[in-house]
Backbone as CSV, one residue per row, in Angstrom:
resi,resn,N_x,N_y,N_z,CA_x,CA_y,CA_z,C_x,C_y,C_z
1,MET,82.859,93.239,86.645,83.033,92.674,87.975,81.957,91.613,88.193
2,MET,82.361,90.488,88.724,81.455,89.370,88.970,80.449,89.713,90.062
3,SER,79.226,89.230,89.910,78.201,89.352,90.949,78.104,88.015,91.671
4,VAL,78.119,88.078,92.996,78.005,86.872,93.814,76.887,87.099,94.824
5,ALA,75.916,86.206,94.811,74.796,86.295,95.752,74.810,85.078,96.659
6,LEU,74.600,85.320,97.919,74.431,84.257,98.898,72.937,84.255,99.228
7,LEU,72.234,83.238,98.745,70.786,83.128,98.930,70.525,82.181,100.087
8,CYS,69.903,82.692,101.125,69.740,81.930,102.363,68.292,81.887,102.796
9,VAL,67.891,80.766,103.345,66.564,80.646,103.942,66.694,81.036,105.406
10,GLY,65.929,82.018,105.808,65.925,82.463,107.201,66.830,83.656,107.427
11,LYS,66.635,84.268,108.577,67.406,85.448,108.969,68.431,85.068,110.028
12,LEU,69.487,85.862,110.095,70.453,85.705,111.183,69.894,86.447,112.391
13,LYS,69.669,85.727,113.467,69.036,86.331,114.634,70.035,87.070,115.521
14,GLU,71.203,86.495,115.711,72.178,87.094,116.616,73.020,88.140,115.897
15,LYS,73.270,89.244,116.597,74.021,90.359,116.031,75.429,89.946,115.627
16,TYR,76.079,89.087,116.386,77.458,88.714,116.061,77.542,87.961,114.736
17,TRP,76.521,87.187,114.365,76.522,86.529,113.049,76.329,87.576,111.949
18,ARG,75.410,88.515,112.179,75.180,89.580,111.189,76.434,90.427,111.010
19,ASP,77.107,90.729,112.116,78.333,91.521,112.048,79.426,90.786,111.275
20,ALA,79.540,89.493,111.501,80.561,88.705,110.787,80.280,88.716,109.288
21,CYS,79.042,88.489,108.894,78.691,88.512,107.466,78.916,89.896,106.873
22,ALA,78.580,90.930,107.625,78.771,92.306,107.143,80.255,92.590,106.911
23,GLU,81.097,92.061,107.755,82.546,92.255,107.582,83.027,91.611,106.283
24,TYR,82.586,90.394,106.020,82.996,89.739,104.773,82.368,90.411,103.564
25,GLU,81.152,90.899,103.720,80.506,91.627,102.625,81.342,92.861,102.272
26,LYS,81.830,93.550,103.290,82.678,94.729,103.081,83.988,94.328,102.400
27,ARG,84.619,93.284,102.882,85.889,92.828,102.300,85.709,92.380,100.854
28,LEU,84.601,91.707,100.575,84.360,91.187,99.229,84.072,92.290,98.215
29,SER,83.695,93.469,98.673,83.364,94.555,97.748,84.552,94.950,96.875
30,ALA,85.764,94.608,97.284,86.952,94.890,96.474,87.075,93.924,95.299
31,PHE,86.377,92.782,95.370,86.544,91.728,94.371,85.307,91.480,93.513
32,CYS,84.134,91.750,94.064,82.891,91.408,93.356,81.743,92.240,93.927
33,ARG,80.624,92.148,93.253,79.385,92.728,93.783,78.729,91.621,94.601
34,PHE,78.893,91.687,95.903,78.429,90.630,96.798,77.181,91.095,97.522
35,ARG,76.217,90.189,97.599,75.010,90.507,98.359,74.475,89.241,99.013
36,ILE,73.808,89.450,100.115,73.148,88.359,100.824,71.649,88.600,100.724
37,VAL,70.941,87.578,100.257,69.489,87.657,100.128,68.882,86.631,101.076
38,GLU,68.017,87.107,101.956,67.361,86.216,102.909,65.930,85.936,102.456
39,ILE,65.634,84.669,102.296,64.303,84.207,101.918,63.580,83.812,103.209
40,PRO,62.335,84.236,103.395,61.629,83.855,104.632,61.520,82.330,104.769
41,GLU,61.747,81.875,105.974,61.613,80.450,106.268,60.128,80.105,106.382
42,SER,59.744,79.013,105.789,58.347,78.576,105.874,58.004,78.218,107.315
43,ARG,56.817,78.564,107.710,56.374,78.246,109.079,55.925,76.796,109.126
44,LEU,56.453,76.109,110.125,56.098,74.705,110.326,55.690,74.499,111.775
45,PRO,54.845,73.504,112.031,54.492,73.200,113.422,55.690,72.611,114.164
46,GLU,55.526,72.443,115.463,56.611,71.932,116.327,57.183,70.616,115.812
47,ASN,56.343,69.665,115.497,56.787,68.375,114.969,56.142,68.151,113.597
48,PRO,56.724,68.726,112.557,56.093,68.643,111.241,56.156,67.237,110.647
49,SER,55.168,66.930,109.857,55.157,65.652,109.134,56.106,65.764,107.943
50,ALA,56.438,64.641,107.359,57.302,64.624,106.177,56.658,65.428,105.042
51,ALA,55.340,65.325,104.900,54.633,66.062,103.847,54.701,67.570,104.087
52,GLN,54.600,67.995,105.353,54.691,69.415,105.681,56.092,69.951,105.384
53,VAL,57.106,69.166,105.727,58.493,69.564,105.450,58.713,69.656,103.943
54,ALA,58.243,68.673,103.197,58.400,68.669,101.741,57.720,69.886,101.120
55,SER,56.546,70.222,101.599,55.817,71.379,101.087,56.579,72.674,101.395
56,ALA,57.106,72.775,102.601,57.877,73.963,102.990,59.135,74.094,102.137
57,LEU,59.833,72.978,101.922,61.037,73.008,101.100,60.719,73.423,99.669
58,GLU,59.599,72.946,99.151,59.198,73.296,97.790,58.926,74.800,97.681
59,GLU,58.222,75.344,98.664,57.921,76.782,98.667,59.213,77.602,98.759
60,GLU,60.097,77.216,99.687,61.376,77.925,99.833,62.201,77.792,98.556
61,GLY,62.172,76.617,97.958,62.924,76.380,96.728,62.482,77.285,95.596
62,ARG,61.179,77.468,95.443,60.660,78.376,94.404,61.200,79.790,94.615
63,LYS,61.215,80.223,95.863,61.702,81.572,96.171,63.210,81.693,95.934
64,LEU,63.957,80.654,96.297,65.407,80.676,96.064,65.711,80.736,94.570
65,LEU,65.023,79.912,93.787,65.268,79.886,92.347,64.880,81.211,91.696
66,ALA,63.811,81.820,92.173,63.410,83.127,91.640,64.482,84.171,91.968
67,ALA,65.027,84.122,93.177,66.059,85.079,93.581,67.357,84.857,92.812
68,ALA,67.620,83.612,92.436,68.858,83.294,91.704,68.816,83.821,90.280
69,GLY,67.629,83.901,89.714,67.516,84.360,88.331,68.325,83.453,87.421
70,GLY,69.136,84.047,86.570,69.947,83.278,85.630,71.355,83.026,86.106
71,ALA,71.617,83.222,87.398,72.972,83.048,87.927,73.404,81.580,87.881
72,TYR,74.707,81.375,87.817,75.279,80.038,87.936,75.047,79.607,89.380
73,LEU,74.325,78.513,89.563,73.831,78.134,90.881,74.658,77.030,91.527
74,THR,75.060,77.274,92.761,75.724,76.274,93.595,74.846,76.022,94.800
75,ALA,74.461,74.771,95.007,73.638,74.385,96.150,74.531,73.826,97.252
76,LEU,74.396,74.351,98.461,75.105,73.777,99.592,74.223,72.688,100.178
77,CYS,74.715,71.461,100.122,73.917,70.341,100.597,74.836,69.188,100.984
78,ILE,74.298,68.306,101.779,75.075,67.185,102.294,75.580,66.268,101.178
79,GLU,74.845,66.218,100.061,75.257,65.367,98.948,76.346,66.006,98.097
80,GLY,76.669,67.262,98.405,77.629,67.999,97.598,79.053,67.489,97.751
81,LYS,79.891,67.989,96.885,81.302,67.629,96.883,82.049,68.509,97.888
82,GLU,82.906,67.891,98.660,83.771,68.657,99.546,84.954,69.158,98.734
83,GLU,85.296,70.428,98.918,86.408,71.029,98.197,87.296,71.785,99.169
84,SER,88.573,71.852,98.840,89.487,72.684,99.602,89.274,74.141,99.199
85,SER,89.845,75.043,99.951,89.754,76.469,99.604,90.368,76.714,98.230
86,GLU,91.471,76.038,97.956,92.139,76.202,96.664,91.273,75.674,95.521
87,GLN,90.564,74.585,95.761,89.677,74.042,94.723,88.500,74.982,94.461
88,LEU,87.954,75.562,95.522,86.876,76.526,95.340,87.390,77.737,94.568
89,ALA,88.576,78.215,94.908,89.163,79.354,94.197,89.346,79.032,92.722
90,ALA,89.849,77.840,92.428,90.054,77.437,91.029,88.720,77.348,90.292
91,ALA,87.698,76.853,90.965,86.377,76.762,90.337,85.838,78.154,90.015
92,LEU,85.971,79.090,90.954,85.488,80.450,90.716,86.278,81.110,89.589
93,ALA,87.583,80.898,89.568,88.408,81.463,88.493,88.014,80.864,87.148
94,GLY,87.780,79.564,87.124,87.381,78.904,85.882,86.054,79.416,85.365
95,LEU,85.118,79.642,86.264,83.818,80.178,85.857,83.976,81.579,85.277
96,SER,84.789,82.388,85.930,85.014,83.746,85.459,85.649,83.754,84.070
97,VAL,86.669,82.946,83.885,87.333,82.838,82.579,86.361,82.299,81.532
98,GLY,85.468,81.430,81.963,84.475,80.856,81.053,83.323,81.776,80.725
99,GLY,83.342,82.983,81.251,82.313,83.960,80.910,81.154,84.070,81.879
100,VAL,81.205,83.341,82.991,80.138,83.437,83.990,80.343,84.725,84.782
101,SER,79.327,85.562,84.810,79.458,86.843,85.510,78.566,86.949,86.736
102,SER,77.711,85.958,86.938,76.783,86.000,88.064,76.705,84.623,88.722
103,LEU,77.049,84.576,90.006,77.017,83.338,90.787,76.004,83.468,91.912
104,ALA,75.399,82.356,92.279,74.515,82.320,93.444,74.798,81.041,94.225
105,PHE,74.979,81.183,95.513,75.151,80.057,96.423,73.869,79.959,97.243
106,CYS,73.273,78.770,97.311,72.016,78.575,98.050,72.257,77.813,99.339
107,VAL,71.801,78.379,100.439,71.855,77.741,101.747,70.408,77.567,102.215
108,GLY,70.003,76.344,102.452,68.630,76.064,102.838,68.375,76.266,104.320
109,SER,67.229,75.813,104.746,66.840,75.870,106.152,67.458,74.687,106.891
110,SER,67.085,74.536,108.142,67.592,73.388,108.911,67.077,72.066,108.341
111,TYR,66.057,72.140,107.472,65.548,70.935,106.811,66.225,70.692,105.465
112,GLY,67.116,71.586,105.075,67.860,71.411,103.836,67.303,72.224,102.690
113,LEU,67.599,71.755,101.472,67.164,72.404,100.240,66.177,71.514,99.501
114,SER,65.313,72.130,98.747,64.343,71.366,97.966,65.043,70.597,96.850
115,PRO,64.468,69.482,96.445,65.021,68.742,95.305,65.084,69.604,94.039
116,GLN,64.162,70.566,93.879,64.158,71.433,92.708,65.425,72.304,92.663
117,VAL,65.841,72.827,93.802,67.044,73.662,93.850,68.268,72.798,93.554
118,LYS,68.321,71.627,94.151,69.457,70.738,93.899,69.531,70.344,92.434
119,ALA,68.378,70.091,91.821,68.351,69.704,90.410,68.743,70.870,89.507
120,ALA,68.365,72.087,89.884,68.671,73.262,89.072,70.119,73.711,89.213
121,ALA,70.764,73.301,90.300,72.134,73.742,90.565,73.122,73.109,89.588
122,SER,74.058,73.919,89.145,75.141,73.416,88.299,76.195,72.708,89.135
123,ARG,76.277,73.089,90.405,77.231,72.466,91.328,76.536,72.217,92.658
124,ARG,77.000,71.173,93.321,76.587,70.899,94.699,77.845,70.885,95.543
125,LEU,77.817,71.636,96.616,78.984,71.806,97.463,78.628,71.438,98.890
126,SER,79.528,70.704,99.548,79.372,70.372,100.964,80.529,71.009,101.716
127,MET,80.242,71.650,102.822,81.302,72.299,103.598,82.096,71.291,104.414
128,SER,81.439,70.206,104.808,82.094,69.238,105.681,81.125,68.089,105.923
129,PRO,81.647,66.925,106.297,80.722,65.870,106.707,80.100,66.169,108.081
130,MET,80.652,67.145,108.791,80.088,67.539,110.080,78.864,68.419,109.859
131,THR,78.019,68.521,110.852,76.839,69.365,110.801,77.131,70.664,111.545
132,PHE,76.766,71.786,110.925,76.959,73.100,111.541,75.621,73.818,111.608
133,PRO,75.468,74.713,112.591,74.271,75.548,112.587,74.262,76.382,111.296
134,HIS,73.096,76.631,110.744,73.022,77.347,109.469,73.589,78.754,109.574
135,GLN,73.474,79.366,110.744,74.044,80.699,110.926,75.563,80.651,110.774
136,LEU,76.189,79.660,111.389,77.642,79.518,111.291,78.045,79.133,109.870
137,ALA,77.293,78.265,109.246,77.602,77.850,107.871,77.580,79.062,106.939
138,ARG,76.653,79.972,107.159,76.580,81.171,106.318,77.847,82.010,106.469
139,VAL,78.297,82.204,107.703,79.521,82.971,107.942,80.720,82.239,107.327
140,MET,80.768,80.929,107.506,81.874,80.150,106.949,81.899,80.253,105.424
141,LEU,80.743,80.231,104.793,80.690,80.341,103.343,81.158,81.728,102.893
142,CYS,80.727,82.769,103.589,81.214,84.114,103.269,82.735,84.154,103.352
143,GLU,83.276,83.569,104.398,84.736,83.562,104.581,85.407,82.791,103.456
144,GLN,84.867,81.666,103.067,85.489,80.855,102.020,85.410,81.543,100.649
145,ILE,84.345,82.252,100.387,84.249,83.015,99.134,85.310,84.106,99.144
146,TYR,85.439,84.798,100.274,86.476,85.826,100.394,87.866,85.209,100.232
147,ARG,88.098,84.094,100.861,89.386,83.403,100.767,89.671,83.016,99.308
148,ALA,88.658,82.546,98.594,88.841,82.159,97.187,89.287,83.358,96.351
149,PHE,88.650,84.501,96.570,89.063,85.691,95.825,90.478,86.120,96.218
150,GLN,90.823,85.982,97.484,92.190,86.297,97.924,93.206,85.362,97.256
151,ILE,92.896,84.088,97.213,93.788,83.118,96.564,93.970,83.500,95.105
152,ASN,92.869,83.773,94.420,92.942,84.114,92.998,93.656,85.432,92.750
153,GLY,93.638,86.311,93.740,94.329,87.595,93.615,95.724,87.583,94.194
154,ASN,96.221,86.397,94.549,97.550,86.243,95.166,97.693,87.058,96.445
155,GLY,96.605,87.176,97.195,96.640,87.908,98.459,97.315,87.090,99.545
156,LYS,97.615,87.745,100.647,98.303,87.082,101.763,97.342,86.472,102.771
157,TYR,96.082,86.846,102.696,95.084,86.428,103.689,95.017,84.922,103.855
158,HIS,95.040,84.207,102.769,94.766,82.760,102.784,95.908,81.919,103.292
159,LYS,97.066,82.491,103.524,98.246,81.704,103.905,98.335,81.493,105.389
């Protein structure tokens, strides 16, 4: 069974976001070993300088890469490729057929992801040209991963 990790910077503060992720985590248990790993967000002052942001991203990036281990890494970032649900499903199926047994999706802080994480990623994925709160993006990603497994399993959910 494939292992899928959602590596995120920061915690979900509101209960309804945590509940939504927990629901998808439960649903995904039928298809993969799914887990969400929260990396502490670096503390920054109210109006951080570019150097402070870069340093924080570097620190968070080291922690994300350590948590990813040897997993096939997908970075969620604005420079990433936009894909349909069907394209994501096909990509996951292709990885599985190709022998990949461990996937990790990285979601950065509101300042994004470090260049190190983007460089280490085998794929870069963008959810949309629109900007979403990171809490909502996390729930949306959980849903899309679940949808991809449903598509690959010929389930009715995705229709």
